[in-house]
mmCIF file of C-alpha atoms in Angstrom:
data_model
loop_
_atom_site.group_PDB
_atom_site.id
_atom_site.type_symbol
_atom_site.label_atom_id
_atom_site.label_comp_id
_atom_site.label_asym_id
_atom_site.label_seq_id
_atom_site.Cartn_x
_atom_site.Cartn_y
_atom_site.Cartn_z
ATOM 1 C CA MET Z 1 0.019 0.016 -0.234
ATOM 2 C CA ALA Z 2 1.496 3.146 -1.046
ATOM 3 C CA ILE Z 3 1.922 6.169 1.320
ATOM 4 C CA LEU Z 4 -1.095 8.679 0.149
ATOM 5 C CA GLY Z 5 0.168 11.860 -0.832
ATOM 6 C CA LEU Z 6 4.404 10.604 -1.036
ATOM 7 C CA ALA Z 7 5.100 10.023 -5.004
ATOM 8 C CA PRO Z 8 7.068 6.801 -5.319
ATOM 9 C CA SER Z 9 10.478 9.525 -7.352
ATOM 10 C CA THR Z 10 10.215 11.372 -4.159
ATOM 11 C CA ALA Z 11 10.474 8.015 -1.915
ATOM 12 C CA PRO Z 12 13.382 8.488 0.358
ATOM 13 C CA ILE Z 13 16.485 6.369 0.108
ATOM 14 C CA THR Z 14 16.494 4.030 3.169
ATOM 15 C CA PRO Z 15 18.515 1.155 4.265
ATOM 16 C CA ALA Z 16 17.516 -2.204 2.872
ATOM 17 C CA HIS Z 17 16.223 -3.194 5.833
ATOM 18 C CA PHE Z 18 13.876 -0.521 6.812
ATOM 19 C CA ASP Z 19 10.479 -0.657 5.077
ATOM 20 C CA ILE Z 20 7.771 2.774 6.543
ATOM 21 C CA GLU Z 21 5.062 0.884 5.806
ATOM 22 C CA LYS Z 22 5.979 -1.643 7.991
ATOM 23 C CA VAL Z 23 5.935 0.722 10.770
ATOM 24 C CA ILE Z 24 3.090 3.027 10.372
ATOM 25 C CA ARG Z 25 -0.407 1.657 11.571
ATOM 26 C CA PRO Z 26 -2.592 0.344 8.768
ATOM 27 C CA ASN Z 27 -5.219 2.610 9.688
ATOM 28 C CA ILE Z 28 -3.347 5.386 9.108
ATOM 29 C CA LEU Z 29 -1.696 4.164 5.971
ATOM 30 C CA ALA Z 30 -5.407 3.954 4.716
ATOM 31 C CA LEU Z 31 -6.319 7.479 6.065
ATOM 32 C CA HIS Z 32 -7.659 9.670 3.277
ATOM 33 C CA PRO Z 33 -6.507 13.151 4.559
ATOM 34 C CA TYR Z 34 -8.885 16.367 5.198
ATOM 35 C CA ARG Z 35 -8.556 18.033 1.542
ATOM 36 C CA CYS Z 36 -10.375 21.697 1.099
ATOM 37 C CA ALA Z 37 -10.671 24.181 -1.961
ATOM 38 C CA ARG Z 38 -7.338 25.969 -0.646
ATOM 39 C CA ASP Z 39 -5.483 22.966 -1.294
ATOM 40 C CA ASP Z 40 -6.014 23.549 -4.683
ATOM 41 C CA TYR Z 41 -6.591 27.574 -4.791
ATOM 42 C CA GLN Z 42 -5.443 29.924 -2.920
ATOM 43 C CA GLU Z 43 -5.853 33.236 -4.808
ATOM 44 C CA GLY Z 44 -8.962 35.217 -5.676
ATOM 45 C CA ILE Z 45 -12.091 35.790 -3.886
ATOM 46 C CA LEU Z 46 -12.082 33.244 -1.212
ATOM 47 C CA LEU Z 47 -15.523 31.928 -0.453
ATOM 48 C CA ASP Z 48 -15.031 28.430 0.055
ATOM 49 C CA ALA Z 49 -14.059 27.911 3.824
ATOM 50 C CA ASN Z 50 -17.034 29.662 5.646
ATOM 51 C CA GLU Z 51 -14.417 32.778 6.758
ATOM 52 C CA ASN Z 52 -16.088 35.674 8.310
ATOM 53 C CA ALA Z 53 -15.419 38.451 4.898
ATOM 54 C CA LEU Z 54 -15.544 41.363 7.122
ATOM 55 C CA GLY Z 55 -12.954 40.426 9.331
ATOM 56 C CA HIS Z 56 -11.932 40.363 13.254
ATOM 57 C CA SER Z 57 -13.905 42.542 15.190
ATOM 58 C CA ILE Z 58 -10.904 43.813 17.353
ATOM 59 C CA PRO Z 59 -10.872 47.535 17.985
ATOM 60 C CA ARG Z 60 -8.434 49.180 16.412
ATOM 61 C CA SER Z 61 -8.754 52.439 18.242
ATOM 62 C CA SER Z 62 -8.520 50.830 21.916
ATOM 63 C CA ASN Z 63 -5.238 52.395 23.116
ATOM 64 C CA GLN Z 64 -5.572 49.733 26.031
ATOM 65 C CA ILE Z 65 -6.051 46.405 23.690
ATOM 66 C CA GLN Z 66 -3.229 47.972 21.316
ATOM 67 C CA GLN Z 67 -0.694 48.465 24.045
ATOM 68 C CA GLU Z 68 -1.783 44.647 25.493
ATOM 69 C CA LEU Z 69 -0.807 43.485 21.652
ATOM 70 C CA SER Z 70 2.057 45.551 21.290
ATOM 71 C CA SER Z 71 3.650 44.102 24.622
ATOM 72 C CA THR Z 72 3.123 40.466 23.361
ATOM 73 C CA LEU Z 73 6.049 41.338 20.823
ATOM 74 C CA ASP Z 74 8.236 43.149 23.170
ATOM 75 C CA THR Z 75 8.206 40.641 26.322
ATOM 76 C CA ASN Z 76 7.808 36.949 27.208
ATOM 77 C CA LEU Z 77 7.979 35.158 24.076
ATOM 78 C CA ASN Z 78 11.421 33.426 25.218
ATOM 79 C CA ARG Z 79 8.704 31.872 27.905
ATOM 80 C CA TYR Z 80 6.247 29.378 27.400
ATOM 81 C CA PRO Z 81 2.739 30.741 27.486
ATOM 82 C CA ASP Z 82 0.201 30.444 30.449
ATOM 83 C CA PRO Z 83 -1.091 26.491 30.596
ATOM 84 C CA SER Z 84 -4.336 27.848 31.649
ATOM 85 C CA HIS Z 85 -5.321 30.969 29.886
ATOM 86 C CA ASP Z 86 -8.073 31.761 33.167
ATOM 87 C CA GLY Z 87 -8.723 35.482 31.765
ATOM 88 C CA ILE Z 88 -10.010 34.122 28.270
ATOM 89 C CA LYS Z 89 -12.211 31.122 29.946
ATOM 90 C CA SER Z 90 -13.965 33.870 32.429
ATOM 91 C CA ARG Z 91 -14.600 35.940 29.240
ATOM 92 C CA ILE Z 92 -15.988 33.325 27.127
ATOM 93 C CA ALA Z 93 -18.200 32.122 30.261
ATOM 94 C CA SER Z 94 -19.657 35.428 30.769
ATOM 95 C CA LEU Z 95 -20.538 35.549 26.908
ATOM 96 C CA ARG Z 96 -22.267 32.428 26.840
ATOM 97 C CA SER Z 97 -23.955 32.479 30.278
ATOM 98 C CA LEU Z 98 -22.138 29.876 32.437
ATOM 99 C CA PRO Z 99 -21.102 29.949 35.700
ATOM 100 C CA GLY Z 100 -17.636 30.063 35.518
ATOM 101 C CA LYS Z 101 -14.121 29.105 33.584
ATOM 102 C CA ASP Z 102 -14.288 25.546 35.179
ATOM 103 C CA HIS Z 103 -17.116 25.363 32.386
ATOM 104 C CA VAL Z 104 -14.485 26.102 29.839
ATOM 105 C CA PHE Z 105 -11.845 24.480 27.232
ATOM 106 C CA LEU Z 106 -9.628 26.039 24.929
ATOM 107 C CA GLY Z 107 -8.228 23.945 22.026
ATOM 108 C CA VAL Z 108 -6.000 24.631 19.037
ATOM 109 C CA GLY Z 109 -8.982 24.686 16.925
ATOM 110 C CA SER Z 110 -12.308 22.732 17.583
ATOM 111 C CA ASP Z 111 -10.248 20.335 15.797
ATOM 112 C CA GLU Z 112 -8.049 19.297 19.111
ATOM 113 C CA VAL Z 113 -11.353 19.160 20.863
ATOM 114 C CA ILE Z 114 -12.613 16.808 18.487
ATOM 115 C CA ASP Z 115 -9.280 15.006 18.937
ATOM 116 C CA LEU Z 116 -9.424 14.708 22.382
ATOM 117 C CA LEU Z 117 -13.066 13.751 22.985
ATOM 118 C CA MET Z 118 -12.342 10.672 21.171
ATOM 119 C CA ARG Z 119 -9.093 9.754 22.774
ATOM 120 C CA ILE Z 120 -10.428 10.123 25.967
ATOM 121 C CA CYS Z 121 -13.863 8.069 25.649
ATOM 122 C CA VAL Z 122 -13.517 5.744 22.545
ATOM 123 C CA VAL Z 123 -11.448 2.463 22.877
ATOM 124 C CA PRO Z 124 -9.724 2.031 19.163
ATOM 125 C CA VAL Z 125 -11.170 -0.771 17.714
ATOM 126 C CA ASN Z 126 -13.685 -1.651 19.989
ATOM 127 C CA GLU Z 127 -15.982 1.697 20.565
ATOM 128 C CA LYS Z 128 -17.709 3.689 17.905
ATOM 129 C CA ILE Z 129 -18.372 7.349 17.408
ATOM 130 C CA LEU Z 130 -22.219 8.286 15.469
ATOM 131 C CA ILE Z 131 -22.252 11.028 13.132
ATOM 132 C CA THR Z 132 -24.683 12.225 10.727
ATOM 133 C CA PRO Z 133 -23.798 13.095 7.023
ATOM 134 C CA PRO Z 134 -23.936 15.544 5.442
ATOM 135 C CA THR Z 135 -21.896 16.834 8.029
ATOM 136 C CA TYR Z 136 -18.097 18.175 8.684
ATOM 137 C CA GLY Z 137 -15.380 15.928 7.354
ATOM 138 C CA MET Z 138 -12.871 16.003 10.383
ATOM 139 C CA TYR Z 139 -14.970 13.880 12.715
ATOM 140 C CA SER Z 140 -14.588 10.771 10.406
ATOM 141 C CA ILE Z 141 -10.899 11.960 9.795
ATOM 142 C CA CYS Z 142 -10.371 12.018 13.368
ATOM 143 C CA ALA Z 143 -12.106 8.713 14.439
ATOM 144 C CA GLN Z 144 -9.911 6.938 11.556
ATOM 145 C CA VAL Z 145 -6.512 8.496 12.787
ATOM 146 C CA ASN Z 146 -7.670 7.490 16.490
ATOM 147 C CA ASP Z 147 -8.981 3.631 14.737
ATOM 148 C CA ILE Z 148 -12.273 3.879 16.119
ATOM 149 C CA GLY Z 149 -15.490 2.908 13.812
ATOM 150 C CA ILE Z 150 -18.123 5.198 12.724
ATOM 151 C CA VAL Z 151 -22.117 4.608 12.630
ATOM 152 C CA ARG Z 152 -23.505 7.111 9.939
ATOM 153 C CA CYS Z 153 -27.126 8.098 10.809
ATOM 154 C CA ASN Z 154 -27.819 10.323 7.549
ATOM 155 C CA LEU Z 155 -30.086 13.224 8.185
ATOM 156 C CA GLU Z 156 -33.405 13.798 6.420
ATOM 157 C CA LEU Z 157 -32.585 13.843 2.419
ATOM 158 C CA GLY Z 158 -35.616 14.630 1.225
ATOM 159 C CA GLY Z 159 -38.033 17.430 2.041
ATOM 160 C CA SER Z 160 -40.572 16.139 4.181
ATOM 161 C CA GLU Z 161 -41.220 16.639 8.261
ATOM 162 C CA GLY Z 162 -38.648 15.333 10.262
ATOM 163 C CA GLU Z 163 -38.538 14.574 14.234
ATOM 164 C CA GLY Z 164 -37.734 17.229 16.916
ATOM 165 C CA GLY Z 165 -40.163 19.983 15.462
ATOM 166 C CA GLU Z 166 -37.911 20.770 12.441
ATOM 167 C CA HIS Z 167 -39.297 20.527 8.849
ATOM 168 C CA GLY Z 168 -37.577 19.912 5.517
ATOM 169 C CA ARG Z 169 -33.985 18.773 4.377
ATOM 170 C CA PHE Z 170 -31.775 17.860 6.591
ATOM 171 C CA SER Z 171 -33.673 17.927 9.698
ATOM 172 C CA LEU Z 172 -32.299 15.286 12.676
ATOM 173 C CA LEU Z 173 -33.876 11.849 12.532
ATOM 174 C CA ILE Z 174 -34.325 10.897 16.093
ATOM 175 C CA ASP Z 175 -35.721 7.364 15.550
ATOM 176 C CA ASN Z 176 -32.944 6.346 13.235
ATOM 177 C CA ILE Z 177 -30.261 7.757 16.000
ATOM 178 C CA LYS Z 178 -32.263 5.960 18.754
ATOM 179 C CA ALA Z 179 -32.357 2.653 16.679
ATOM 180 C CA ALA Z 180 -28.656 2.838 15.988
ATOM 181 C CA ILE Z 181 -27.940 3.240 19.606
ATOM 182 C CA LEU Z 182 -29.863 -0.012 20.319
ATOM 183 C CA ALA Z 183 -28.307 -1.854 17.922
ATOM 184 C CA ASP Z 184 -25.027 -0.864 18.903
ATOM 185 C CA PRO Z 185 -24.235 -0.217 22.567
ATOM 186 C CA SER Z 186 -20.386 0.570 21.913
ATOM 187 C CA ILE Z 187 -21.335 3.885 20.436
ATOM 188 C CA LYS Z 188 -19.567 5.931 23.005
ATOM 189 C CA LEU Z 189 -19.868 10.079 21.101
ATOM 190 C CA ILE Z 190 -22.791 11.369 18.940
ATOM 191 C CA PHE Z 191 -21.899 14.381 16.541
ATOM 192 C CA LEU Z 192 -24.268 16.873 16.253
ATOM 193 C CA CYS Z 193 -23.252 20.187 13.527
ATOM 194 C CA SER Z 194 -25.739 22.716 14.483
ATOM 195 C CA PRO Z 195 -26.018 24.894 12.267
ATOM 196 C CA GLY Z 196 -24.555 22.257 10.403
ATOM 197 C CA ASN Z 197 -21.863 22.054 8.024
ATOM 198 C CA PRO Z 198 -22.411 22.046 4.944
ATOM 199 C CA THR Z 199 -26.092 22.114 5.167
ATOM 200 C CA GLY Z 200 -26.660 25.505 7.168
ATOM 201 C CA THR Z 201 -29.156 23.854 9.208
ATOM 202 C CA LEU Z 202 -30.045 24.589 13.099
ATOM 203 C CA ILE Z 203 -31.027 21.543 14.953
ATOM 204 C CA SER Z 204 -33.453 22.061 17.537
ATOM 205 C CA LEU Z 205 -33.281 21.718 21.045
ATOM 206 C CA ALA Z 206 -35.935 19.601 21.467
ATOM 207 C CA ALA Z 207 -34.200 17.338 19.157
ATOM 208 C CA ILE Z 208 -30.761 17.556 21.147
ATOM 209 C CA LYS Z 209 -32.846 17.002 24.550
ATOM 210 C CA ALA Z 210 -34.728 14.405 23.177
ATOM 211 C CA ILE Z 211 -30.946 12.412 22.942
ATOM 212 C CA LEU Z 212 -29.969 13.374 25.862
ATOM 213 C CA ASP Z 213 -32.689 12.133 27.443
ATOM 214 C CA TYR Z 214 -32.520 8.543 25.905
ATOM 215 C CA GLU Z 215 -31.775 6.390 28.625
ATOM 216 C CA PRO Z 216 -30.053 3.413 26.822
ATOM 217 C CA PHE Z 217 -26.997 5.956 25.268
ATOM 218 C CA LYS Z 218 -24.535 6.316 28.308
ATOM 219 C CA GLY Z 219 -22.270 8.652 26.180
ATOM 220 C CA ILE Z 220 -21.736 12.260 25.248
ATOM 221 C CA VAL Z 221 -23.591 14.182 23.134
ATOM 222 C CA VAL Z 222 -21.320 16.638 21.487
ATOM 223 C CA VAL Z 223 -23.012 19.694 19.653
ATOM 224 C CA ASP Z 224 -20.787 21.523 17.162
ATOM 225 C CA GLU Z 225 -21.824 25.178 17.242
ATOM 226 C CA ALA Z 226 -19.102 26.895 14.934
ATOM 227 C CA TYR Z 227 -21.805 28.624 13.435
ATOM 228 C CA ILE Z 228 -24.074 29.430 15.870
ATOM 229 C CA ASP Z 229 -23.636 33.144 16.275
ATOM 230 C CA PHE Z 230 -25.235 33.173 12.830
ATOM 231 C CA ALA Z 231 -28.670 31.595 14.106
ATOM 232 C CA GLY Z 232 -31.208 33.297 15.910
ATOM 233 C CA GLU Z 233 -31.209 33.608 19.828
ATOM 234 C CA GLY Z 234 -31.875 31.208 22.041
ATOM 235 C CA THR Z 235 -30.997 28.525 19.753
ATOM 236 C CA SER Z 236 -27.462 27.600 21.254
ATOM 237 C CA ALA Z 237 -27.213 24.210 23.525
ATOM 238 C CA VAL Z 238 -25.108 26.092 25.846
ATOM 239 C CA SER Z 239 -28.191 26.419 27.836
ATOM 240 C CA LEU Z 240 -28.612 23.097 28.154
ATOM 241 C CA ILE Z 241 -25.567 22.350 29.962
ATOM 242 C CA LYS Z 242 -26.566 23.131 33.236
ATOM 243 C CA ASP Z 243 -28.937 20.540 33.377
ATOM 244 C CA TYR Z 244 -26.704 17.613 31.313
ATOM 245 C CA ALA Z 245 -23.674 16.231 32.298
ATOM 246 C CA ASN Z 246 -23.692 14.259 29.021
ATOM 247 C CA LEU Z 247 -23.498 17.443 26.754
ATOM 248 C CA CYS Z 248 -20.341 19.127 25.399
ATOM 249 C CA VAL Z 249 -20.982 22.184 23.009
ATOM 250 C CA MET Z 250 -17.620 22.929 20.916
ATOM 251 C CA GLN Z 251 -17.473 26.660 19.493
ATOM 252 C CA THR Z 252 -14.651 28.868 17.934
ATOM 253 C CA LEU Z 253 -13.210 32.165 17.467
ATOM 254 C CA SER Z 254 -12.623 31.082 13.501
ATOM 255 C CA LYS Z 255 -16.198 32.042 11.904
ATOM 256 C CA SER Z 256 -18.150 34.967 13.786
ATOM 257 C CA PHE Z 257 -15.254 36.372 15.261
ATOM 258 C CA GLY Z 258 -13.245 36.452 12.422
ATOM 259 C CA LEU Z 259 -9.895 34.920 13.568
ATOM 260 C CA ALA Z 260 -9.478 31.482 11.711
ATOM 261 C CA ALA Z 261 -5.806 32.677 11.518
ATOM 262 C CA ILE Z 262 -4.930 31.810 15.359
ATOM 263 C CA ARG Z 263 -6.812 28.514 15.721
ATOM 264 C CA LEU Z 264 -8.815 28.873 19.130
ATOM 265 C CA GLY Z 265 -11.554 26.343 19.652
ATOM 266 C CA ILE Z 266 -13.799 25.951 22.731
ATOM 267 C CA ALA Z 267 -15.774 23.459 24.520
ATOM 268 C CA LEU Z 268 -18.026 24.096 27.217
ATOM 269 C CA ALA Z 269 -19.429 21.239 29.216
ATOM 270 C CA GLN Z 270 -19.756 20.872 33.235
ATOM 271 C CA PRO Z 271 -16.436 20.617 35.391
ATOM 272 C CA PRO Z 272 -15.950 17.082 35.133
ATOM 273 C CA LEU Z 273 -15.386 16.677 31.613
ATOM 274 C CA ILE Z 274 -13.351 19.903 31.234
ATOM 275 C CA GLN Z 275 -11.052 18.651 33.779
ATOM 276 C CA VAL Z 276 -10.501 15.562 32.006
ATOM 277 C CA LEU Z 277 -9.766 17.551 28.789
ATOM 278 C CA THR Z 278 -7.344 20.102 30.777
ATOM 279 C CA ASN Z 279 -5.846 16.918 31.924
ATOM 280 C CA THR Z 280 -5.301 15.164 28.487
ATOM 281 C CA LYS Z 281 -4.418 18.173 26.327
ATOM 282 C CA ALA Z 282 -0.410 19.010 25.562
ATOM 283 C CA PRO Z 283 1.005 21.512 27.547
ATOM 284 C CA TYR Z 284 1.096 25.138 26.246
ATOM 285 C CA ASN Z 285 -1.486 24.451 23.390
ATOM 286 C CA ILE Z 286 -2.563 28.207 22.990
ATOM 287 C CA SER Z 287 0.409 30.378 21.945
ATOM 288 C CA THR Z 288 0.493 33.859 23.778
ATOM 289 C CA PRO Z 289 0.093 35.509 20.423
ATOM 290 C CA SER Z 290 -3.252 33.640 20.068
ATOM 291 C CA ALA Z 291 -4.257 34.178 23.879
ATOM 292 C CA GLN Z 292 -3.419 37.892 23.461
ATOM 293 C CA LEU Z 293 -5.895 38.489 20.558
ATOM 294 C CA ALA Z 294 -8.344 35.818 21.600
ATOM 295 C CA LEU Z 295 -8.266 38.258 24.923
ATOM 296 C CA ALA Z 296 -8.788 41.234 22.632
ATOM 297 C CA ALA Z 297 -11.442 39.745 20.952
ATOM 298 C CA LEU Z 298 -13.855 39.455 23.735
ATOM 299 C CA SER Z 299 -13.358 42.576 25.152
ATOM 300 C CA LYS Z 300 -17.243 44.012 25.389
ATOM 301 C CA GLU Z 301 -16.170 46.519 22.449
ATOM 302 C CA ALA Z 302 -15.119 43.991 20.185
ATOM 303 C CA VAL Z 303 -18.148 41.518 21.249
ATOM 304 C CA GLN Z 304 -20.308 44.126 19.658
ATOM 305 C CA ASN Z 305 -18.398 44.536 16.868
ATOM 306 C CA MET Z 306 -18.950 40.953 16.739
ATOM 307 C CA ARG Z 307 -22.346 41.153 16.483
ATOM 308 C CA LEU Z 308 -23.104 43.834 14.473
ATOM 309 C CA LYS Z 309 -21.071 41.884 11.842
ATOM 310 C CA CYS Z 310 -23.082 39.255 11.990
ATOM 311 C CA GLN Z 311 -26.016 40.993 11.706
ATOM 312 C CA THR Z 312 -23.935 42.711 8.340
ATOM 313 C CA LEU Z 313 -23.751 38.957 7.105
ATOM 314 C CA VAL Z 314 -27.080 37.796 7.988
ATOM 315 C CA GLU Z 315 -28.259 40.507 5.551
ATOM 316 C CA SER Z 316 -25.990 39.870 2.900
ATOM 317 C CA ARG Z 317 -27.012 36.057 3.320
ATOM 318 C CA ARG Z 318 -30.343 37.026 2.159
ATOM 319 C CA GLN Z 319 -29.047 39.227 -0.730
ATOM 320 C CA LEU Z 320 -27.057 36.817 -1.960
ATOM 321 C CA GLN Z 321 -29.856 34.093 -1.838
ATOM 322 C CA LYS Z 322 -32.206 36.784 -3.635
ATOM 323 C CA SER Z 323 -29.074 37.052 -6.523
ATOM 324 C CA LEU Z 324 -28.289 33.272 -6.851
ATOM 325 C CA GLU Z 325 -32.553 32.917 -7.119
ATOM 326 C CA SER Z 326 -32.099 35.149 -9.875
ATOM 327 C CA LEU Z 327 -29.965 32.795 -11.934
ATOM 328 C CA SER Z 328 -32.761 30.016 -11.963
ATOM 329 C CA ALA Z 329 -33.066 30.181 -15.445
ATOM 330 C CA LEU Z 330 -29.152 28.829 -16.169
ATOM 331 C CA GLY Z 331 -29.427 25.907 -13.737
ATOM 332 C CA VAL Z 332 -29.158 27.247 -10.304
ATOM 333 C CA GLY Z 333 -31.682 25.440 -8.145
ATOM 334 C CA ASP Z 334 -33.458 26.429 -4.940
ATOM 335 C CA ILE Z 335 -31.098 27.032 -1.826
ATOM 336 C CA ILE Z 336 -31.347 23.593 0.027
ATOM 337 C CA GLY Z 337 -30.804 23.319 3.829
ATOM 338 C CA GLY Z 338 -31.136 26.045 6.178
ATOM 339 C CA ASN Z 339 -30.078 29.916 6.624
ATOM 340 C CA ASP Z 340 -28.175 29.417 10.059
ATOM 341 C CA ALA Z 341 -25.033 30.196 8.899
ATOM 342 C CA ASN Z 342 -22.877 32.235 7.019
ATOM 343 C CA PHE Z 343 -22.864 30.242 3.892
ATOM 344 C CA LEU Z 344 -25.181 28.813 1.450
ATOM 345 C CA MET Z 345 -25.617 25.643 -0.539
ATOM 346 C CA VAL Z 346 -27.466 25.645 -4.121
ATOM 347 C CA PRO Z 347 -27.413 22.639 -6.954
ATOM 348 C CA ILE Z 348 -26.417 23.154 -10.399
ATOM 349 C CA LEU Z 349 -28.619 21.542 -12.271
ATOM 350 C CA ASN Z 350 -28.659 19.717 -16.043
ATOM 351 C CA LYS Z 351 -29.561 22.122 -18.850
ATOM 352 C CA GLU Z 352 -31.886 19.473 -19.994
ATOM 353 C CA THR Z 353 -33.173 17.263 -17.513
ATOM 354 C CA ARG Z 354 -33.301 20.266 -14.374
ATOM 355 C CA LEU Z 355 -31.807 17.955 -12.074
ATOM 356 C CA PRO Z 356 -29.028 18.290 -9.888
ATOM 357 C CA ASP Z 357 -25.738 17.628 -12.219
ATOM 358 C CA ASN Z 358 -22.462 16.939 -10.039
ATOM 359 C CA ALA Z 359 -20.618 16.812 -13.879
ATOM 360 C CA ARG Z 360 -22.015 20.171 -14.385
ATOM 361 C CA ALA Z 361 -21.574 21.395 -10.773
ATOM 362 C CA ASN Z 362 -17.983 20.370 -10.470
ATOM 363 C CA ALA Z 363 -16.970 22.069 -14.476
ATOM 364 C CA VAL Z 364 -18.824 25.058 -13.009
ATOM 365 C CA TYR Z 365 -16.171 25.056 -9.462
ATOM 366 C CA THR Z 366 -13.157 24.429 -11.720
ATOM 367 C CA GLU Z 367 -14.077 27.339 -13.920
ATOM 368 C CA LEU Z 368 -14.687 29.881 -11.459
ATOM 369 C CA ALA Z 369 -11.801 28.745 -9.402
ATOM 370 C CA GLU Z 370 -9.387 28.681 -12.305
ATOM 371 C CA ASN Z 371 -10.409 31.203 -14.837
ATOM 372 C CA LYS Z 372 -12.813 33.710 -12.608
ATOM 373 C CA GLY Z 373 -10.907 34.515 -9.795
ATOM 374 C CA VAL Z 374 -13.589 33.205 -7.380
ATOM 375 C CA VAL Z 375 -13.447 29.788 -5.087
ATOM 376 C CA VAL Z 376 -16.033 28.195 -3.701
ATOM 377 C CA ARG Z 377 -16.635 24.489 -2.598
ATOM 378 C CA PHE Z 378 -17.865 21.547 -4.431
ATOM 379 C CA ARG Z 379 -19.577 19.365 -2.327
ATOM 380 C CA GLY Z 380 -21.146 16.707 -4.695
ATOM 381 C CA LYS Z 381 -19.942 13.779 -3.224
ATOM 382 C CA GLU Z 382 -21.615 14.335 0.506
ATOM 383 C CA ALA Z 383 -24.916 12.894 1.331
ATOM 384 C CA GLY Z 384 -28.181 14.327 -0.258
ATOM 385 C CA CYS Z 385 -25.660 17.292 -1.533
ATOM 386 C CA TYR Z 386 -25.383 15.913 -5.338
ATOM 387 C CA GLY Z 387 -24.770 18.803 -7.558
ATOM 388 C CA CYS Z 388 -24.322 20.973 -4.928
ATOM 389 C CA LEU Z 389 -21.983 24.149 -4.533
ATOM 390 C CA ARG Z 390 -21.506 25.654 -0.937
ATOM 391 C CA ILE Z 391 -21.126 29.404 -1.487
ATOM 392 C CA THR Z 392 -19.703 31.436 1.822
ATOM 393 C CA VAL Z 393 -21.379 35.010 2.064
ATOM 394 C CA GLY Z 394 -18.544 37.577 1.120
ATOM 395 C CA THR Z 395 -18.399 41.107 1.496
ATOM 396 C CA ALA Z 396 -21.086 43.176 -1.216
ATOM 397 C CA GLU Z 397 -18.583 43.701 -3.704
ATOM 398 C CA GLU Z 398 -17.378 39.934 -3.484
ATOM 399 C CA ASN Z 399 -20.672 38.465 -3.472
ATOM 400 C CA GLY Z 400 -21.623 40.944 -6.664
ATOM 401 C CA THR Z 401 -18.656 39.583 -8.415
ATOM 402 C CA LEU Z 402 -19.300 36.080 -7.405
ATOM 403 C CA ILE Z 403 -22.774 36.646 -9.106
ATOM 404 C CA ARG Z 404 -21.379 37.904 -12.461
ATOM 405 C CA GLN Z 405 -18.712 35.240 -12.488
ATOM 406 C CA LEU Z 406 -21.184 32.393 -12.027
ATOM 407 C CA GLN Z 407 -23.422 33.808 -14.548
ATOM 408 C CA SER Z 408 -20.631 33.642 -17.397
ATOM 409 C CA ALA Z 409 -19.503 29.930 -15.705
ATOM 410 C CA LEU Z 410 -23.260 28.896 -16.282
ATOM 411 C CA ASN Z 411 -23.512 30.278 -19.770
ATOM 412 C CA ASP Z 412 -19.907 28.571 -20.496
ATOM 413 C CA TYR Z 413 -21.017 25.302 -19.129
#
């Protein structure tokens, strides 16, 4: 089995008795690494990764914040960072209405939290996680790295009503999840993405509670809320933490806070789980520059700025949807999924059949990236997303360019 990503001609010369493939674990040799559009395209208008197109919200005019950030470059970079970052945790706890910092864990992006939860909860080979495709790809990648089984319970892929009071495509099918739990007691973690990626669909608190309250499930429900600040008030599962020790909510500073570059993820849960995560993490996992930027982003003024930018992006999302609907005659289908994140997902239709067309969608994606200067994300290989492009909401100017170039690409293909 050739190691993925390593061409034979670039393989290093080694002693004849050494074979790296006999050293690497079989599950790692079989791993297909996470890939994104940015692996292929790094230039142009980047509407592929659901970043905050309006940027971070740290006020540039605050002398105190600027002095704090400047001091980071002048002192202490020769020292390891604070291992606990209690100041950041306290601000997050206050922002999310939690009792205190003992309810907050900080990771190197949400990906570290995902990996740690699997390592501390799920026994390799013998136990499993449950995911609800279409969903964030790193759940599967981390499971494979940790040699953990995966049970898949697809979201509602049609247009009918789902359980939990939700309606339409990509709602949670609670009865299917309960059946999977009964059939396989080795499931230790259930990952729910709300709002979903790539679906943009919010999972109701009633649906989440239905799983938390299901007595046969003895593990932890993990709710990934990377996009929660783009959804409505009162939609976060953080409000359930006080009543459920079997709940962990993940959030991040990458999306609404516009700080994807600093890689700061968050786990919110009752103190016993937070303590186990803290005991297991690598020492000094959050760097001093990242911590200083995070602290500044969580100031009162910065949080107010963040909320205003989220409101702007939500309005831009509405306008973008209208603009995409205007391209219906050229083969842009109706938006599928919800409108609860900073992106939209649309099917590209076949010119003759008017059905979603993966080949045409991929051709349009490639044309946009390589010849039109606009990078979006092709999602046509995900469950229920056949023929779909996922488009991050950009600035007004970026959205306008996207629509013009998409119209041109659709005329070409």
